[in-house]
mmCIF file of C-alpha atoms in Angstrom:
data_model
loop_
_atom_site.group_PDB
_atom_site.id
_atom_site.type_symbol
_atom_site.label_atom_id
_atom_site.label_comp_id
_atom_site.label_asym_id
_atom_site.label_seq_id
_atom_site.Cartn_x
_atom_site.Cartn_y
_atom_site.Cartn_z
ATOM 1 C CA UNK A 1 -11.226 0.325 6.346
ATOM 2 C CA UNK A 2 -11.765 -1.744 3.222
ATOM 3 C CA UNK A 3 -14.674 -1.256 0.823
ATOM 4 C CA UNK A 4 -15.085 -4.604 -0.913
ATOM 5 C CA UNK A 5 -17.185 -4.722 -4.080
ATOM 6 C CA UNK A 6 -18.058 -8.334 -4.910
ATOM 7 C CA UNK A 7 -21.229 -9.843 -6.343
ATOM 8 C CA UNK A 8 -20.414 -13.512 -5.716
ATOM 9 C CA UNK A 9 -21.397 -14.554 -2.157
ATOM 10 C CA UNK A 10 -18.942 -17.473 -2.022
ATOM 11 C CA UNK A 11 -16.010 -15.252 -2.937
ATOM 12 C CA UNK A 12 -17.162 -12.561 -0.503
ATOM 13 C CA UNK A 13 -17.212 -15.138 2.300
ATOM 14 C CA UNK A 14 -13.768 -16.443 1.351
ATOM 15 C CA UNK A 15 -12.391 -12.909 1.518
ATOM 16 C CA UNK A 16 -14.113 -12.136 4.813
ATOM 17 C CA UNK A 17 -12.621 -15.292 6.361
ATOM 18 C CA UNK A 18 -9.144 -14.503 5.010
ATOM 19 C CA UNK A 19 -9.183 -11.058 6.594
ATOM 20 C CA UNK A 20 -10.765 -12.267 9.806
ATOM 21 C CA UNK A 21 -8.168 -15.022 10.229
ATOM 22 C CA UNK A 22 -5.204 -12.855 9.195
ATOM 23 C CA UNK A 23 -2.683 -11.228 11.478
ATOM 24 C CA UNK A 24 -3.381 -7.749 10.101
ATOM 25 C CA UNK A 25 -6.627 -6.102 11.247
ATOM 26 C CA UNK A 26 -8.903 -4.902 8.435
ATOM 27 C CA UNK A 27 -12.418 -3.557 8.836
ATOM 28 C CA UNK A 28 -14.295 -4.988 5.818
ATOM 29 C CA UNK A 29 -17.459 -3.426 4.405
ATOM 30 C CA UNK A 30 -19.074 -5.493 1.665
ATOM 31 C CA UNK A 31 -21.197 -4.121 -1.138
ATOM 32 C CA UNK A 32 -22.517 -6.518 -3.759
ATOM 33 C CA UNK A 33 -22.754 -4.001 -6.586
ATOM 34 C CA UNK A 34 -20.900 -1.038 -7.948
ATOM 35 C CA UNK A 35 -23.958 1.142 -7.479
ATOM 36 C CA UNK A 36 -24.239 0.229 -3.797
ATOM 37 C CA UNK A 37 -20.526 0.923 -3.266
ATOM 38 C CA UNK A 38 -20.762 4.331 -4.907
ATOM 39 C CA UNK A 39 -23.868 5.145 -2.858
ATOM 40 C CA UNK A 40 -22.024 4.197 0.325
ATOM 41 C CA UNK A 41 -19.128 6.471 -0.604
ATOM 42 C CA UNK A 42 -21.568 9.354 -0.991
ATOM 43 C CA UNK A 43 -22.932 8.959 2.552
ATOM 44 C CA UNK A 44 -21.021 11.070 5.076
ATOM 45 C CA UNK A 45 -21.778 8.646 7.898
ATOM 46 C CA UNK A 46 -19.934 5.896 6.006
ATOM 47 C CA UNK A 47 -16.614 7.490 6.886
ATOM 48 C CA UNK A 48 -13.471 7.344 4.824
ATOM 49 C CA UNK A 49 -12.268 4.082 3.312
ATOM 50 C CA UNK A 50 -8.555 3.376 2.962
ATOM 51 C CA UNK A 51 -8.775 0.665 0.310
ATOM 52 C CA UNK A 52 -11.250 -0.384 -2.371
ATOM 53 C CA UNK A 53 -11.041 -4.103 -3.152
ATOM 54 C CA UNK A 54 -12.770 -4.818 -6.455
ATOM 55 C CA UNK A 55 -13.936 -8.298 -7.439
ATOM 56 C CA UNK A 56 -13.082 -9.587 -10.903
ATOM 57 C CA UNK A 57 -16.622 -10.188 -12.155
ATOM 58 C CA UNK A 58 -19.032 -7.457 -11.178
ATOM 59 C CA UNK A 59 -22.599 -7.823 -12.438
ATOM 60 C CA UNK A 60 -22.923 -4.075 -13.071
ATOM 61 C CA UNK A 61 -19.805 -3.584 -15.152
ATOM 62 C CA UNK A 62 -16.215 -4.705 -14.901
ATOM 63 C CA UNK A 63 -13.878 -3.770 -12.111
ATOM 64 C CA UNK A 64 -11.997 -1.245 -14.215
ATOM 65 C CA UNK A 65 -15.177 0.694 -14.796
ATOM 66 C CA UNK A 66 -15.606 0.625 -11.029
ATOM 67 C CA UNK A 67 -12.105 1.999 -10.617
ATOM 68 C CA UNK A 68 -12.791 4.834 -13.044
ATOM 69 C CA UNK A 69 -15.951 5.759 -11.169
ATOM 70 C CA UNK A 70 -14.205 5.562 -7.796
ATOM 71 C CA UNK A 71 -11.370 7.762 -9.045
ATOM 72 C CA UNK A 72 -13.963 10.105 -10.581
ATOM 73 C CA UNK A 73 -15.268 10.739 -7.088
ATOM 74 C CA UNK A 74 -11.784 11.934 -6.110
ATOM 75 C CA UNK A 75 -11.527 9.459 -3.288
ATOM 76 C CA UNK A 76 -8.091 9.245 -1.746
ATOM 77 C CA UNK A 77 -7.919 5.497 -1.350
ATOM 78 C CA UNK A 78 -5.807 2.653 -2.576
ATOM 79 C CA UNK A 79 -7.393 0.273 -5.080
ATOM 80 C CA UNK A 80 -6.735 -3.450 -5.331
ATOM 81 C CA UNK A 81 -8.177 -5.296 -8.324
ATOM 82 C CA UNK A 82 -8.755 -9.034 -8.021
ATOM 83 C CA UNK A 83 -8.008 -10.806 -11.305
ATOM 84 C CA UNK A 84 -8.488 -14.315 -12.609
ATOM 85 C CA UNK A 85 -5.353 -16.490 -12.335
ATOM 86 C CA UNK A 86 -3.061 -16.203 -15.329
ATOM 87 C CA UNK A 87 -4.952 -13.285 -16.887
ATOM 88 C CA UNK A 88 -1.922 -11.149 -17.718
ATOM 89 C CA UNK A 89 -3.962 -8.835 -19.916
ATOM 90 C CA UNK A 90 -6.355 -8.035 -17.058
ATOM 91 C CA UNK A 91 -3.399 -7.313 -14.773
ATOM 92 C CA UNK A 92 -1.773 -5.004 -17.315
ATOM 93 C CA UNK A 93 -5.038 -3.207 -18.079
ATOM 94 C CA UNK A 94 -5.689 -2.739 -14.370
ATOM 95 C CA UNK A 95 -2.248 -1.244 -13.823
ATOM 96 C CA UNK A 96 -2.701 1.104 -16.786
ATOM 97 C CA UNK A 97 -6.018 2.189 -15.292
ATOM 98 C CA UNK A 98 -4.312 3.196 -12.063
ATOM 99 C CA UNK A 99 -4.867 0.200 -9.795
ATOM 100 C CA UNK A 100 -2.373 0.201 -6.938
ATOM 101 C CA UNK A 101 -2.119 -3.586 -6.703
ATOM 102 C CA UNK A 102 -3.570 -6.654 -8.428
ATOM 103 C CA UNK A 103 -4.238 -9.965 -6.740
ATOM 104 C CA UNK A 104 -4.837 -13.272 -8.525
ATOM 105 C CA UNK A 105 -7.784 -15.319 -7.329
ATOM 106 C CA UNK A 106 -5.744 -18.508 -6.984
ATOM 107 C CA UNK A 107 -5.032 -21.039 -4.252
ATOM 108 C CA UNK A 108 -2.756 -18.578 -2.377
ATOM 109 C CA UNK A 109 -5.331 -15.756 -2.472
ATOM 110 C CA UNK A 110 -6.335 -15.973 1.199
ATOM 111 C CA UNK A 111 -2.732 -15.911 2.416
ATOM 112 C CA UNK A 112 -1.665 -13.051 0.128
ATOM 113 C CA UNK A 113 -4.761 -10.856 0.553
ATOM 114 C CA UNK A 114 -3.791 -9.094 3.820
ATOM 115 C CA UNK A 115 -0.237 -8.529 2.587
ATOM 116 C CA UNK A 116 -1.379 -7.057 -0.738
ATOM 117 C CA UNK A 117 -3.884 -4.776 0.999
ATOM 118 C CA UNK A 118 -1.126 -3.535 3.317
ATOM 119 C CA UNK A 119 1.219 -2.965 0.350
ATOM 120 C CA UNK A 120 -1.461 -0.883 -1.376
ATOM 121 C CA UNK A 121 -1.936 1.177 1.792
ATOM 122 C CA UNK A 122 1.808 1.650 2.189
ATOM 123 C CA UNK A 123 2.081 2.829 -1.408
ATOM 124 C CA UNK A 124 -0.830 5.234 -0.901
ATOM 125 C CA UNK A 125 0.826 6.736 2.174
ATOM 126 C CA UNK A 126 4.241 6.915 0.522
ATOM 127 C CA UNK A 127 5.906 4.201 2.567
ATOM 128 C CA UNK A 128 8.773 2.454 0.787
ATOM 129 C CA UNK A 129 8.009 -1.054 -0.382
ATOM 130 C CA UNK A 130 9.701 -3.720 1.708
ATOM 131 C CA UNK A 131 12.502 -5.782 0.242
ATOM 132 C CA UNK A 132 15.488 -5.146 -1.942
ATOM 133 C CA UNK A 133 15.493 -2.297 -4.450
ATOM 134 C CA UNK A 134 16.899 -4.315 -7.361
ATOM 135 C CA UNK A 135 16.821 -1.401 -9.817
ATOM 136 C CA UNK A 136 19.004 0.688 -7.517
ATOM 137 C CA UNK A 137 21.280 -2.291 -6.906
ATOM 138 C CA UNK A 138 21.805 -2.859 -10.636
ATOM 139 C CA UNK A 139 22.211 0.852 -11.403
ATOM 140 C CA UNK A 140 24.873 1.181 -8.723
ATOM 141 C CA UNK A 141 26.586 -2.181 -9.253
ATOM 142 C CA UNK A 142 29.664 -0.682 -10.936
ATOM 143 C CA UNK A 143 30.279 1.625 -7.973
ATOM 144 C CA UNK A 144 29.937 -1.241 -5.517
ATOM 145 C CA UNK A 145 32.191 -3.577 -7.505
ATOM 146 C CA UNK A 146 34.819 -0.829 -7.891
ATOM 147 C CA UNK A 147 35.028 -0.444 -4.108
ATOM 148 C CA UNK A 148 35.818 -4.080 -3.416
ATOM 149 C CA UNK A 149 39.548 -4.638 -3.043
ATOM 150 C CA UNK A 150 41.604 -7.664 -3.922
ATOM 151 C CA UNK A 151 41.232 -8.960 -0.381
ATOM 152 C CA UNK A 152 37.420 -8.777 -0.696
ATOM 153 C CA UNK A 153 37.104 -5.808 1.645
#
């Protein structure tokens, strides 16, 4: 379940369509303000959310303030912060604030959204990130190179 906090109707619709059309199933609940999202989290009938998706331009405070208030409530959920394209400072600030993933609001947003949400969930549940662990590869490169013989075996 995804709690999506977004105060721009056009962006909310774009996100809804991206998740509806995607291969991964996500149950999206939209709130158009931080206050409404926090109220929903306080209602027991709302159930538990797995991910909070926070829009970049909330009318009632920025997304990082939303993150702080969500974390304040001790909710065990992943948080994905949408950022403006190219805003490296916003991405860095979001990461320092404890966001699990950031997602740029660019032309690839709709295609990347389901994948980024799944990555945030995987990280929350302790699943290893897919792909190559380059740090481990580099740290162990000397051992690997030392094992290769002259014949390449």
